[in-house]
Coordinates of C-alpha atoms in Angstrom, one line a residue:
Chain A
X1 CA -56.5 47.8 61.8
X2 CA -58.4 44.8 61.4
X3 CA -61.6 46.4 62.1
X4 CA -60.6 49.2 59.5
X5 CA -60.2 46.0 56.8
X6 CA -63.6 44.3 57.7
X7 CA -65.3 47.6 57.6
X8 CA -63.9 47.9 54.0
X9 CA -64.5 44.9 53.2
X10 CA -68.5 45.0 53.5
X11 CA -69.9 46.8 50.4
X12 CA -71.9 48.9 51.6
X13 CA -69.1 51.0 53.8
X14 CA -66.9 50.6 50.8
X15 CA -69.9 52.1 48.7
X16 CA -69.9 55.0 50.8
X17 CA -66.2 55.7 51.2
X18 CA -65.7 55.5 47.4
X19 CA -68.8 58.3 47.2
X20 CA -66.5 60.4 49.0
X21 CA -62.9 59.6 48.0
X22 CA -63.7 59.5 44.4
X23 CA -64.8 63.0 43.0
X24 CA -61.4 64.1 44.6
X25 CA -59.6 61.0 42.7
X26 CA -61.1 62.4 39.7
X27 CA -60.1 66.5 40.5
X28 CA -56.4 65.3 40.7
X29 CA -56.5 62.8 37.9
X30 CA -58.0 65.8 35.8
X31 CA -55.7 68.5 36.9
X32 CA -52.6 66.4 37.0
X33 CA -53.2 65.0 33.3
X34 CA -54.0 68.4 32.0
X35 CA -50.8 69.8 33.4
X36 CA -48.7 67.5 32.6
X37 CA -49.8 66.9 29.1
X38 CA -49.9 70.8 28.2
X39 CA -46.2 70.8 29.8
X40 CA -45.2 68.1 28.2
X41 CA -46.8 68.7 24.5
X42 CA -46.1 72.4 24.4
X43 CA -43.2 73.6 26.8
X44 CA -40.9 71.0 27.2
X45 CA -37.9 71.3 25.3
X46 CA -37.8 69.2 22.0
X47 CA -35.4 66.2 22.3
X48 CA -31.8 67.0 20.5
X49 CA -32.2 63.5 18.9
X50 CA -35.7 62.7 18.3
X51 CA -36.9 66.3 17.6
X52 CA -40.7 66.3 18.7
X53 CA -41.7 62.7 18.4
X54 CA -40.1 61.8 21.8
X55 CA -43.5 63.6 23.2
X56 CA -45.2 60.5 23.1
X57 CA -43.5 59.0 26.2
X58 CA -45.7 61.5 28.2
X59 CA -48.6 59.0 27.3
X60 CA -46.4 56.1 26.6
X61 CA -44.5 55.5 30.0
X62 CA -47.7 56.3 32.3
X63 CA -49.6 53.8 30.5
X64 CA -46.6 51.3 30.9
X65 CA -46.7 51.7 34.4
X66 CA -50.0 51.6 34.4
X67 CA -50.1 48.4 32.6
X68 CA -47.4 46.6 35.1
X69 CA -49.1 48.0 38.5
X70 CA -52.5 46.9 37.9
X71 CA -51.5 43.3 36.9
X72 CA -49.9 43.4 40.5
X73 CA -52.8 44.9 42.0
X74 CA -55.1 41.8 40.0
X75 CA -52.7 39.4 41.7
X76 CA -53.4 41.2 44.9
X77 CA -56.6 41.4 44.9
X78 CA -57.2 38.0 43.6
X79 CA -55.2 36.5 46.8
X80 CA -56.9 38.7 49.0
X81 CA -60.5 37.3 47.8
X82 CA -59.1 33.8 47.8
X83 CA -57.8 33.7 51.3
X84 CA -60.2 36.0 53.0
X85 CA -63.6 36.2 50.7
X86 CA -63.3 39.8 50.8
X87 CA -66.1 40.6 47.4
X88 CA -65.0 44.1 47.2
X89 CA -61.9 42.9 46.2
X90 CA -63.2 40.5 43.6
X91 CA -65.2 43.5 42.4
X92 CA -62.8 45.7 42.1
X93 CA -60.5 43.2 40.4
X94 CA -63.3 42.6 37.6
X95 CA -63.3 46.4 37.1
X96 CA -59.3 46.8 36.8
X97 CA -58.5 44.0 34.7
X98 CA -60.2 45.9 31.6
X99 CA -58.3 49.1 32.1
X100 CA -55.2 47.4 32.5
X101 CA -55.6 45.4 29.3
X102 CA -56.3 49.0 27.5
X103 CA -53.3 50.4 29.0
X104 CA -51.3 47.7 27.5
X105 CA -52.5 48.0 24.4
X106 CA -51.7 52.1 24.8
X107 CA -48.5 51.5 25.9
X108 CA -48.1 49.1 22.7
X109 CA -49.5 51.1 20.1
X110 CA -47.8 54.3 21.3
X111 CA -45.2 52.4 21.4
X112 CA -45.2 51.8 18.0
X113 CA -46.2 55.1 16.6
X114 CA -42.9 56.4 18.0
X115 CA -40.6 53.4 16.4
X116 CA -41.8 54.1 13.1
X117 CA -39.5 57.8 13.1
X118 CA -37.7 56.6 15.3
X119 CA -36.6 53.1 14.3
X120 CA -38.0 53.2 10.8
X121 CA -40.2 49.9 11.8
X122 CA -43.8 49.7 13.4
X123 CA -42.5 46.8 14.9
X124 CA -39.4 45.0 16.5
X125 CA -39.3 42.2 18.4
X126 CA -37.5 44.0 21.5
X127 CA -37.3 42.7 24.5
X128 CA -39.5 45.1 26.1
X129 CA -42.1 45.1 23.7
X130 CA -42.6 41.1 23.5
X131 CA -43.0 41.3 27.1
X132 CA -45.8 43.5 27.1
X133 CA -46.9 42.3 24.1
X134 CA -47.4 38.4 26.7
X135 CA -48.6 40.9 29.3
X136 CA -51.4 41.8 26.9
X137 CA -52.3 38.1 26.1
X138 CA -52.3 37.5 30.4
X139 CA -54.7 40.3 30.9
X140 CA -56.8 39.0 27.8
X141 CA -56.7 35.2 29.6
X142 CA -58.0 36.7 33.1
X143 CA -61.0 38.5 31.5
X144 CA -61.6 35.5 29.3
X145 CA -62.0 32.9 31.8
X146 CA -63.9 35.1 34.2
X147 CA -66.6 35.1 31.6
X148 CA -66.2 31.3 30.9
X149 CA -68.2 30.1 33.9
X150 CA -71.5 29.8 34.1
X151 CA -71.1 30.9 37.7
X152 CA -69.8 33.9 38.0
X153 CA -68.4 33.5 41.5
X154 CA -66.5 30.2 39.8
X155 CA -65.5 32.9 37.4
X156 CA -64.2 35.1 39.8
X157 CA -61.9 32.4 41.6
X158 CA -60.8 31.3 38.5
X159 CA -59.8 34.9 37.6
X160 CA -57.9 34.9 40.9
X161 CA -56.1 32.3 40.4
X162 CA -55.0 33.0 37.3
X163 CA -54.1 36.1 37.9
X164 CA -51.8 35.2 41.0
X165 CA -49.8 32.2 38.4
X166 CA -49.4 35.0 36.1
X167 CA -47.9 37.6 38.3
X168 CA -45.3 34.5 39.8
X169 CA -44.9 34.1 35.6
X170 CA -44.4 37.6 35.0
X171 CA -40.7 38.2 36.1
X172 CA -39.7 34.9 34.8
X173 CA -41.0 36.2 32.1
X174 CA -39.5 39.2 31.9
X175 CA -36.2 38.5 32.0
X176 CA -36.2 35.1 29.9
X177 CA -37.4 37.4 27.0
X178 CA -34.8 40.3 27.9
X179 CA -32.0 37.4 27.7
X180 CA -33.4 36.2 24.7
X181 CA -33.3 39.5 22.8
X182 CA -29.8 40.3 24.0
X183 CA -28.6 37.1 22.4
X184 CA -30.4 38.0 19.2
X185 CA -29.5 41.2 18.6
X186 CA -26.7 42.3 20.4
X187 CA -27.4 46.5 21.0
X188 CA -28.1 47.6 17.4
X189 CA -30.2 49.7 19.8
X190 CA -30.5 50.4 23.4
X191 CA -33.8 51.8 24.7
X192 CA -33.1 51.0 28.0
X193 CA -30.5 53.5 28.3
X194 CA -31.4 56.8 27.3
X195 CA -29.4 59.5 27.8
X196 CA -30.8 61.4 31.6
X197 CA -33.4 63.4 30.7
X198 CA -33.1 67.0 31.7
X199 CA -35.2 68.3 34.4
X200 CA -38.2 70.2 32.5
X201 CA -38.2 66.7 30.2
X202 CA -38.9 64.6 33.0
X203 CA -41.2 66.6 35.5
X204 CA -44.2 66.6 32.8
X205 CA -43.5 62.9 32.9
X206 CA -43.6 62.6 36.6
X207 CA -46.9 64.5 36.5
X208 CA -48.6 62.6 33.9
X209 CA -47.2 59.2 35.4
X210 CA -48.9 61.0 38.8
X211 CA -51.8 61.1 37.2
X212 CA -52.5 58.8 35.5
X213 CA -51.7 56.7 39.1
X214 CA -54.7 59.0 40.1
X215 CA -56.9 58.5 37.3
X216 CA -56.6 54.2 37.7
X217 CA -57.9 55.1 41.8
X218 CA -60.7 57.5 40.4
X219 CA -61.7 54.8 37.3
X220 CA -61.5 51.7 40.0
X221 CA -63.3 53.4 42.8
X222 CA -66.2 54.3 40.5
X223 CA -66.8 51.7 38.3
X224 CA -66.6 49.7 41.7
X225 CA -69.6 51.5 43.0
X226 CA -71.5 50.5 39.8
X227 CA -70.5 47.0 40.6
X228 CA -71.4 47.0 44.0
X229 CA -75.3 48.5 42.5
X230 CA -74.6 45.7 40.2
X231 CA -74.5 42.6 42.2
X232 CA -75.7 43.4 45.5
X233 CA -78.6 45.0 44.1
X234 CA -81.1 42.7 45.9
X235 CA -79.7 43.9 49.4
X236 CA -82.0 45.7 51.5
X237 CA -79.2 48.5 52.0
X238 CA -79.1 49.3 48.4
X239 CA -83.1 49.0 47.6
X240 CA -83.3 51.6 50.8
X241 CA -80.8 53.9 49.5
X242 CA -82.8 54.4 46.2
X243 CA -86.1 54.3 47.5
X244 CA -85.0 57.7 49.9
X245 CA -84.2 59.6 46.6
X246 CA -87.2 61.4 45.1
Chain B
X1 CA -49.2 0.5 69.1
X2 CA -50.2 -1.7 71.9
X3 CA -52.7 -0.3 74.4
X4 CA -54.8 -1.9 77.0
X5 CA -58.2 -1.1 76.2
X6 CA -59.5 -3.0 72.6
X7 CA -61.5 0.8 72.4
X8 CA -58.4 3.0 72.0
X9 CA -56.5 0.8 69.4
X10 CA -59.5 0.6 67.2
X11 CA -59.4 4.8 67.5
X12 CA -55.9 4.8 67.0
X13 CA -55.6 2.6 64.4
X14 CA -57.3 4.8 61.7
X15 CA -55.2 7.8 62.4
X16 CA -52.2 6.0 61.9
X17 CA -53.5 4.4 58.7
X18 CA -54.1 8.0 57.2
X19 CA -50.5 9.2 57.8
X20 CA -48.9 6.3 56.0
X21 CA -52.3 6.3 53.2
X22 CA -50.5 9.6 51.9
X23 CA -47.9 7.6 50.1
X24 CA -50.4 4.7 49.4
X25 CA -52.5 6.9 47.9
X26 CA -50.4 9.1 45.9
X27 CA -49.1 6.0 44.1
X28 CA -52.4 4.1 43.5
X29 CA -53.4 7.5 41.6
X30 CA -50.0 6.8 40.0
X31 CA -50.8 3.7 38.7
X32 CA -54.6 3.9 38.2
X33 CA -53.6 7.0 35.8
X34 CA -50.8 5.0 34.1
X35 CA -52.8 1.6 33.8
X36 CA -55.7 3.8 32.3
X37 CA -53.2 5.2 29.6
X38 CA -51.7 1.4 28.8
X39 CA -56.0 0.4 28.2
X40 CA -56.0 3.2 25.8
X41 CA -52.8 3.9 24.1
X42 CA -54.4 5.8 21.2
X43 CA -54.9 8.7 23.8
X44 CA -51.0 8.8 23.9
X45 CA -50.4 8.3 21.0
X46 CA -52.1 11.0 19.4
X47 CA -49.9 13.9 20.6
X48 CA -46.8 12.2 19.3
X49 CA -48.4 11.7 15.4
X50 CA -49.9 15.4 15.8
X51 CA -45.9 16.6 16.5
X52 CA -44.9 14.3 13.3
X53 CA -48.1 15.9 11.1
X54 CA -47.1 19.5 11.9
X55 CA -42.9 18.6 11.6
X56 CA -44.9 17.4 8.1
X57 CA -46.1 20.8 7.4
X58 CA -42.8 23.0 7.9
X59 CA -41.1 21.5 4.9
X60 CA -43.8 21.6 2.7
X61 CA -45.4 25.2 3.7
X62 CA -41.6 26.3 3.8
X63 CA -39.1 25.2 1.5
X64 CA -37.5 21.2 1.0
X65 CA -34.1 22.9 1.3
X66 CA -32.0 21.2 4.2
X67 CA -30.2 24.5 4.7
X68 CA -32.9 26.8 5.4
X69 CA -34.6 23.9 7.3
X70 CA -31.8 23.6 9.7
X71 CA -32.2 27.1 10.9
X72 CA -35.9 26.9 11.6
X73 CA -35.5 23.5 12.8
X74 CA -34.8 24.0 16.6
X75 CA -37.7 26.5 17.1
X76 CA -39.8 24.4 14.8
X77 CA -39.5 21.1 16.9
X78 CA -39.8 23.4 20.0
X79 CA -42.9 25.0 18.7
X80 CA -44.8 21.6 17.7
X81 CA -44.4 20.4 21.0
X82 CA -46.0 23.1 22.6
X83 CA -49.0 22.8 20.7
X84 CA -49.5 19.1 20.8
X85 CA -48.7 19.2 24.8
X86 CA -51.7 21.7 24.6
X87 CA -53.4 18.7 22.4
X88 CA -53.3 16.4 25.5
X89 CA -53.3 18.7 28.6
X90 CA -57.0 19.4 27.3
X91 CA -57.6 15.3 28.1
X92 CA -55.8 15.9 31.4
X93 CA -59.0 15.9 33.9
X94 CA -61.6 15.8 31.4
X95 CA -62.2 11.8 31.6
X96 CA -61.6 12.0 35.3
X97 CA -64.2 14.8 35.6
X98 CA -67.1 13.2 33.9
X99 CA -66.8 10.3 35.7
X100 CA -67.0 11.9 38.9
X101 CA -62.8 10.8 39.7
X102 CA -62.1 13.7 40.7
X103 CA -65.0 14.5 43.5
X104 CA -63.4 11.4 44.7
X105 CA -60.1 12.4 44.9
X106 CA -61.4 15.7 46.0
X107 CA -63.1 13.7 49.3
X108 CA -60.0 11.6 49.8
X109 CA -58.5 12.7 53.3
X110 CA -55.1 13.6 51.5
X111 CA -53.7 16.9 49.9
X112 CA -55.2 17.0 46.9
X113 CA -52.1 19.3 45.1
X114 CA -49.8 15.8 45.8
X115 CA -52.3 14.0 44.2
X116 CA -52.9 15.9 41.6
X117 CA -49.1 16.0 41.2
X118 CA -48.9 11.6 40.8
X119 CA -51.7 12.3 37.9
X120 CA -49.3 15.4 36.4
X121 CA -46.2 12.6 36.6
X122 CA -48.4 10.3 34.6
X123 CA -49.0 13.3 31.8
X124 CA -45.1 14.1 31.1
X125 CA -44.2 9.9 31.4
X126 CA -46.8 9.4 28.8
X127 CA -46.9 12.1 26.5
X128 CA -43.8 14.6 27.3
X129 CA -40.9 12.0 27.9
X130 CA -42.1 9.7 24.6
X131 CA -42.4 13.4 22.5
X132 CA -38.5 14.0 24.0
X133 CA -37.3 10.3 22.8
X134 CA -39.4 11.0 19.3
X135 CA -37.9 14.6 18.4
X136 CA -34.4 13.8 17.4
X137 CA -36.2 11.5 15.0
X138 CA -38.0 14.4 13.6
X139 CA -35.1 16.6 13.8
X140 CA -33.5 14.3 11.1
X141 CA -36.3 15.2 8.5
X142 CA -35.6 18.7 9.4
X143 CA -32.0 18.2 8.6
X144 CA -31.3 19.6 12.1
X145 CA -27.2 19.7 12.6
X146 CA -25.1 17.4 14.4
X147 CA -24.7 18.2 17.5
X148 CA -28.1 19.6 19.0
X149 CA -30.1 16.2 19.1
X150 CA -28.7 15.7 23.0
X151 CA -29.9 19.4 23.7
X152 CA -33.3 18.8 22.0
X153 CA -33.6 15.8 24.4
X154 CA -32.4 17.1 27.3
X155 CA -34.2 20.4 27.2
X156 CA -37.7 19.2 26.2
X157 CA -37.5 16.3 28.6
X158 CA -37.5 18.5 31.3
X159 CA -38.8 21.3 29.4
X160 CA -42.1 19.3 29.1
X161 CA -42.2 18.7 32.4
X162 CA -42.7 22.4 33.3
X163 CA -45.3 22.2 30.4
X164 CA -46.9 19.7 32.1
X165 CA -47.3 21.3 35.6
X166 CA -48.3 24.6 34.4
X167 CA -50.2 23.7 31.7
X168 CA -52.7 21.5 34.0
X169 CA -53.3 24.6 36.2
X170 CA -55.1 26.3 32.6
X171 CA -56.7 22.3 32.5
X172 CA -57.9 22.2 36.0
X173 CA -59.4 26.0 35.4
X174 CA -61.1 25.2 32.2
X175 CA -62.1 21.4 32.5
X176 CA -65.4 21.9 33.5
X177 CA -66.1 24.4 30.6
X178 CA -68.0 23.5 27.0
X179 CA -64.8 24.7 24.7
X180 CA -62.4 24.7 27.4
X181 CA -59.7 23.7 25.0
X182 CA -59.7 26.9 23.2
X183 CA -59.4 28.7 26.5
X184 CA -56.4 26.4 27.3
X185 CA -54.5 27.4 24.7
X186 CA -55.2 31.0 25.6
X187 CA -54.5 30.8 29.1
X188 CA -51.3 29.0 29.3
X189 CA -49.4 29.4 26.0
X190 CA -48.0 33.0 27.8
X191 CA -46.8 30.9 30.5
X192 CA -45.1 28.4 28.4
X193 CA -42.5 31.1 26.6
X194 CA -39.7 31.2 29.1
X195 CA -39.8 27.3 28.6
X196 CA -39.7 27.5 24.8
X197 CA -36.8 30.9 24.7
X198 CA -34.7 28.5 27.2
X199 CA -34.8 25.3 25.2
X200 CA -34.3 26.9 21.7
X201 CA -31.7 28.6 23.6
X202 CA -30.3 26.2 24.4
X203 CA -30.1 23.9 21.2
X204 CA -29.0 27.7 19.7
X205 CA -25.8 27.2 21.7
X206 CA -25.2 24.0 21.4
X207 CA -25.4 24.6 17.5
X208 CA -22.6 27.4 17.9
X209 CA -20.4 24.9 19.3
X210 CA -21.0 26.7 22.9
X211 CA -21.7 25.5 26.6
X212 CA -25.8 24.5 26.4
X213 CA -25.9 23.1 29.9
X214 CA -26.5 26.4 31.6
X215 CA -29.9 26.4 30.0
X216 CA -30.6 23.1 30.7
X217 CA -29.8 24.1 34.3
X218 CA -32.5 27.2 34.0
X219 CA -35.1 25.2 32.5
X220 CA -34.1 22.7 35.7
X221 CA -34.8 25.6 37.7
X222 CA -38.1 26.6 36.5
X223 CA -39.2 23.0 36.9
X224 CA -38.2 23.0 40.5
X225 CA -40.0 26.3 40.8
X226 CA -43.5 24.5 38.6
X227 CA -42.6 21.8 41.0
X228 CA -43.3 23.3 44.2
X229 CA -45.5 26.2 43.3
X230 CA -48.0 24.3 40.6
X231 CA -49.7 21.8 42.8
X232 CA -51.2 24.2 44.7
X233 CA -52.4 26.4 41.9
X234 CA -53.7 23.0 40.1
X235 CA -55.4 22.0 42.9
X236 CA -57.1 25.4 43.8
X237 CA -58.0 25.0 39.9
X238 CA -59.6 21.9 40.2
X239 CA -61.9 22.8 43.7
X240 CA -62.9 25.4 41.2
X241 CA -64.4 23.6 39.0
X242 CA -66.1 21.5 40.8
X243 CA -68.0 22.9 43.5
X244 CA -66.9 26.4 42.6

């Protein structure tokens, strides 16, 4: 087990094992997406409330999941370069942090896309919303200060860090905002409870949420491969590899 | 510690000094921070007449009106203090880093989270407990109603403790930078909002007549969480920026 994790921790075995992983990462990503999104746009039944604009959640709820698990997987990765100098993991975590701060600001703007029919407003300050609204600003502050130092392994720490206080932060934050709301408004509106979604409603959803699970592995394996070219490109290993290759 | 050979005391002697140092040292940081303040009140002061300038600017931007005042007020006065805490936390290390304090305190054989933490007690004593005592002041010339001025000092006196505490984790991360404060403010206003729902929340219910003690206890709780779980990430912070 150990061995397994030192093994992945050197680059170049992780360079190799995200060769062969990724193309089929990418094959699933692709085929679930496509299902799911042609299930989901086309044949799923239109929603007796919302008529057809309710489609959106088959982009809107992936990305928010998406948005959630890779702050999680930041923190993780960040505590596992901190305590055991792992770089992959540092690498990998430089090459998340952007596609988690575009899924946020997906799941946001979808987001408000389907409030304007639906609410009549682009915007409301709802609970869930503000949250992912700080979420945003959190991913914005990790990719900011990684850039700050002149260092980039300083940069990298300080990422980590940061990126560990925000993911203690982010319940705390969660459900001060939720309280707050409740106390504001009290249920003019509840999108937390929606009425259980019939079965042909929610499989496309599970499909696309699948994939897009799929698509974050695929994107993070090979923009981790570029990475590792990046900065270890001075490595004998690496200067070898492209020297073979005519 | 009596032992027969002069050798072994002399060995032993150090050890035991380092074990009761801790305490020693935690409150020499204690009161070289605060004695450093008290040489150069201006640094304290500045906070406290940046909270009375932006008070300043609600009215005026707004509307003289004591009514509609009084329902901005308790967000207002909230608000303020959030920005000028950021105002000083961006002072926090910098003096101490560019005169090499904190290598020192970074050699010193103690932990450097606890004192880190004696330097964070001097931050809230001089800037967060005076900005608590000030606000009911300023909640007067935001016609703020009867009846919330205990909340307002309750809640950001140990509201701006948590401020404190996680706010010097962004300082520590950005001290060594060119235009760290700007980062600051970035990196630890998103940290500061359960802090600012819970003590508007609170001065909210003790305006409706309500029970405002049960926010006071969560903001309590957060601090005991910033207590225990900040050091740390402060210190980290700080080893960061200087040797990286």
């Amino acid at each position: 087990m150990w061995a397994f994790f030192h093994k992945l921790g050197s680059p170049r075995w992780f360079y190799g094992i995200a060769a062969r992983l990724s193309p089929w990462c990418w094959a699933l990503a692709l085929a679930l997406i496509l299902i799911g999104s042609v299930w989901g746009l086309a044949f799923a039944p239109a929603d007796y409330q919302q008529g057809n604009s309710f489609r959106i959640i088959y982009v809107h709820v992936p990305a928010a999941f998406l948005a959630q698990s890779i702050f999680m997987a930041l923190a993780a990765s960040g505590f596992v370069f901190m305590v055991w100098k792992i770089k992959i993991a540092d690498m990998a975590a430089a090459m998340m942090a952007p596609l988690g701060a575009a899924m946020t600001a997906i799941a946001l703007l979808s987001g408000s896309v389907w409030g304007k029919p639906t609410w009549g407003t682009w915007w409301q300050w709802d609970a869930r919303l503000t949250s992912m609204l700080i979420l945003l600003f959190l991913y914005l502050g990790v990719m900011l200060i990684r850039r700050a130092f002149a260092r980039p392994q300083s940069g990298a720490k300080a990422a980590s860090v940061l990126a560990m206080v925000g993911v203690i932060n982010i319940p705390i934050i969660k459900y001060s905002v939720e309280w707050w709301n409740t106390l504001h408004q009290p249920a003019s509106f509840t999108i937390t409870e929606r009425p259980a979604m019939p079965l042909e409603m929610w499989m496309p959803l599970l499909i696309m949420v699948l994939g897009f699970y799929a698509f974050f592995a695929a994107f993070t394996l090979t923009r981790t491969r570029t990475e590792i070219l990046r900065r270890e490109g001075h490595k004998r290993w690496v200067k070898e590899l492209f020297e073979e290759r005519p | 510690m009596k032992t027969t050979t002069s050798g072994l005391t002399e060995a032993a002697e150090p050890v035991r000094e380092a074990g009761e140092g801790l305490g020693r040292a935690v409150v020499a940081t204690f009161r070289r921070d605060l004695t450093a303040v008290a040489r150069r009140p201006g640094d304290a002061l500045t906070p406290l007449v940046f909270f009375a300038m932006v008070i300043t600017l609600f009215p005026l931007g707004i509307s003289p009106d004591p009514e509609r005042l009084a329902l901005i007020a308790p967000g207002v006065l909230w608000v303020a203090a959030l920005l000028s805490a950021l105002l000083s936390l961006d002072g926090l290390f910098r003096g101490d880093f560019e005169d090499g304090t904190l290598e020192q305190l970074l050699l010193a054989p103690h932990p450097l989270s606890l004192l880190v933490l004696a330097k964070v007690a001097v931050h809230w004593l001089t800037t967060g407990l005076p900005l608590a005592l000030m606000a009911p002041l300023l909640g007067v010339l935001l016609a703020l109603p009867q009846g919330s001025y205990l909340a307002l000092s309750a809640t950001l006196a140990l509201g701006s403790g948590c401020i404190s505490l996680i706010g010097a984790i962004g300082a520590g991360l950005t001290v060594g930078l060119a235009r760290g404060g700007m980062l600051l403010s970035l990196l630890v206003l998103p940290l500061f909002m359960p802090v600012l729902i819970f003590g508007t929340g609170a001065m909210g219910a003790a305006l409706g007549g309500g029970e405002w003690l049960g926010h006071l206890a969560v903001i309590g709780a957060l601090l005991s969480v910033s207590l225990m779980a900040a050091p740390i990430a402060i210190a980290a912070s700080l080893r960061i920026s200087i040797h990286g």
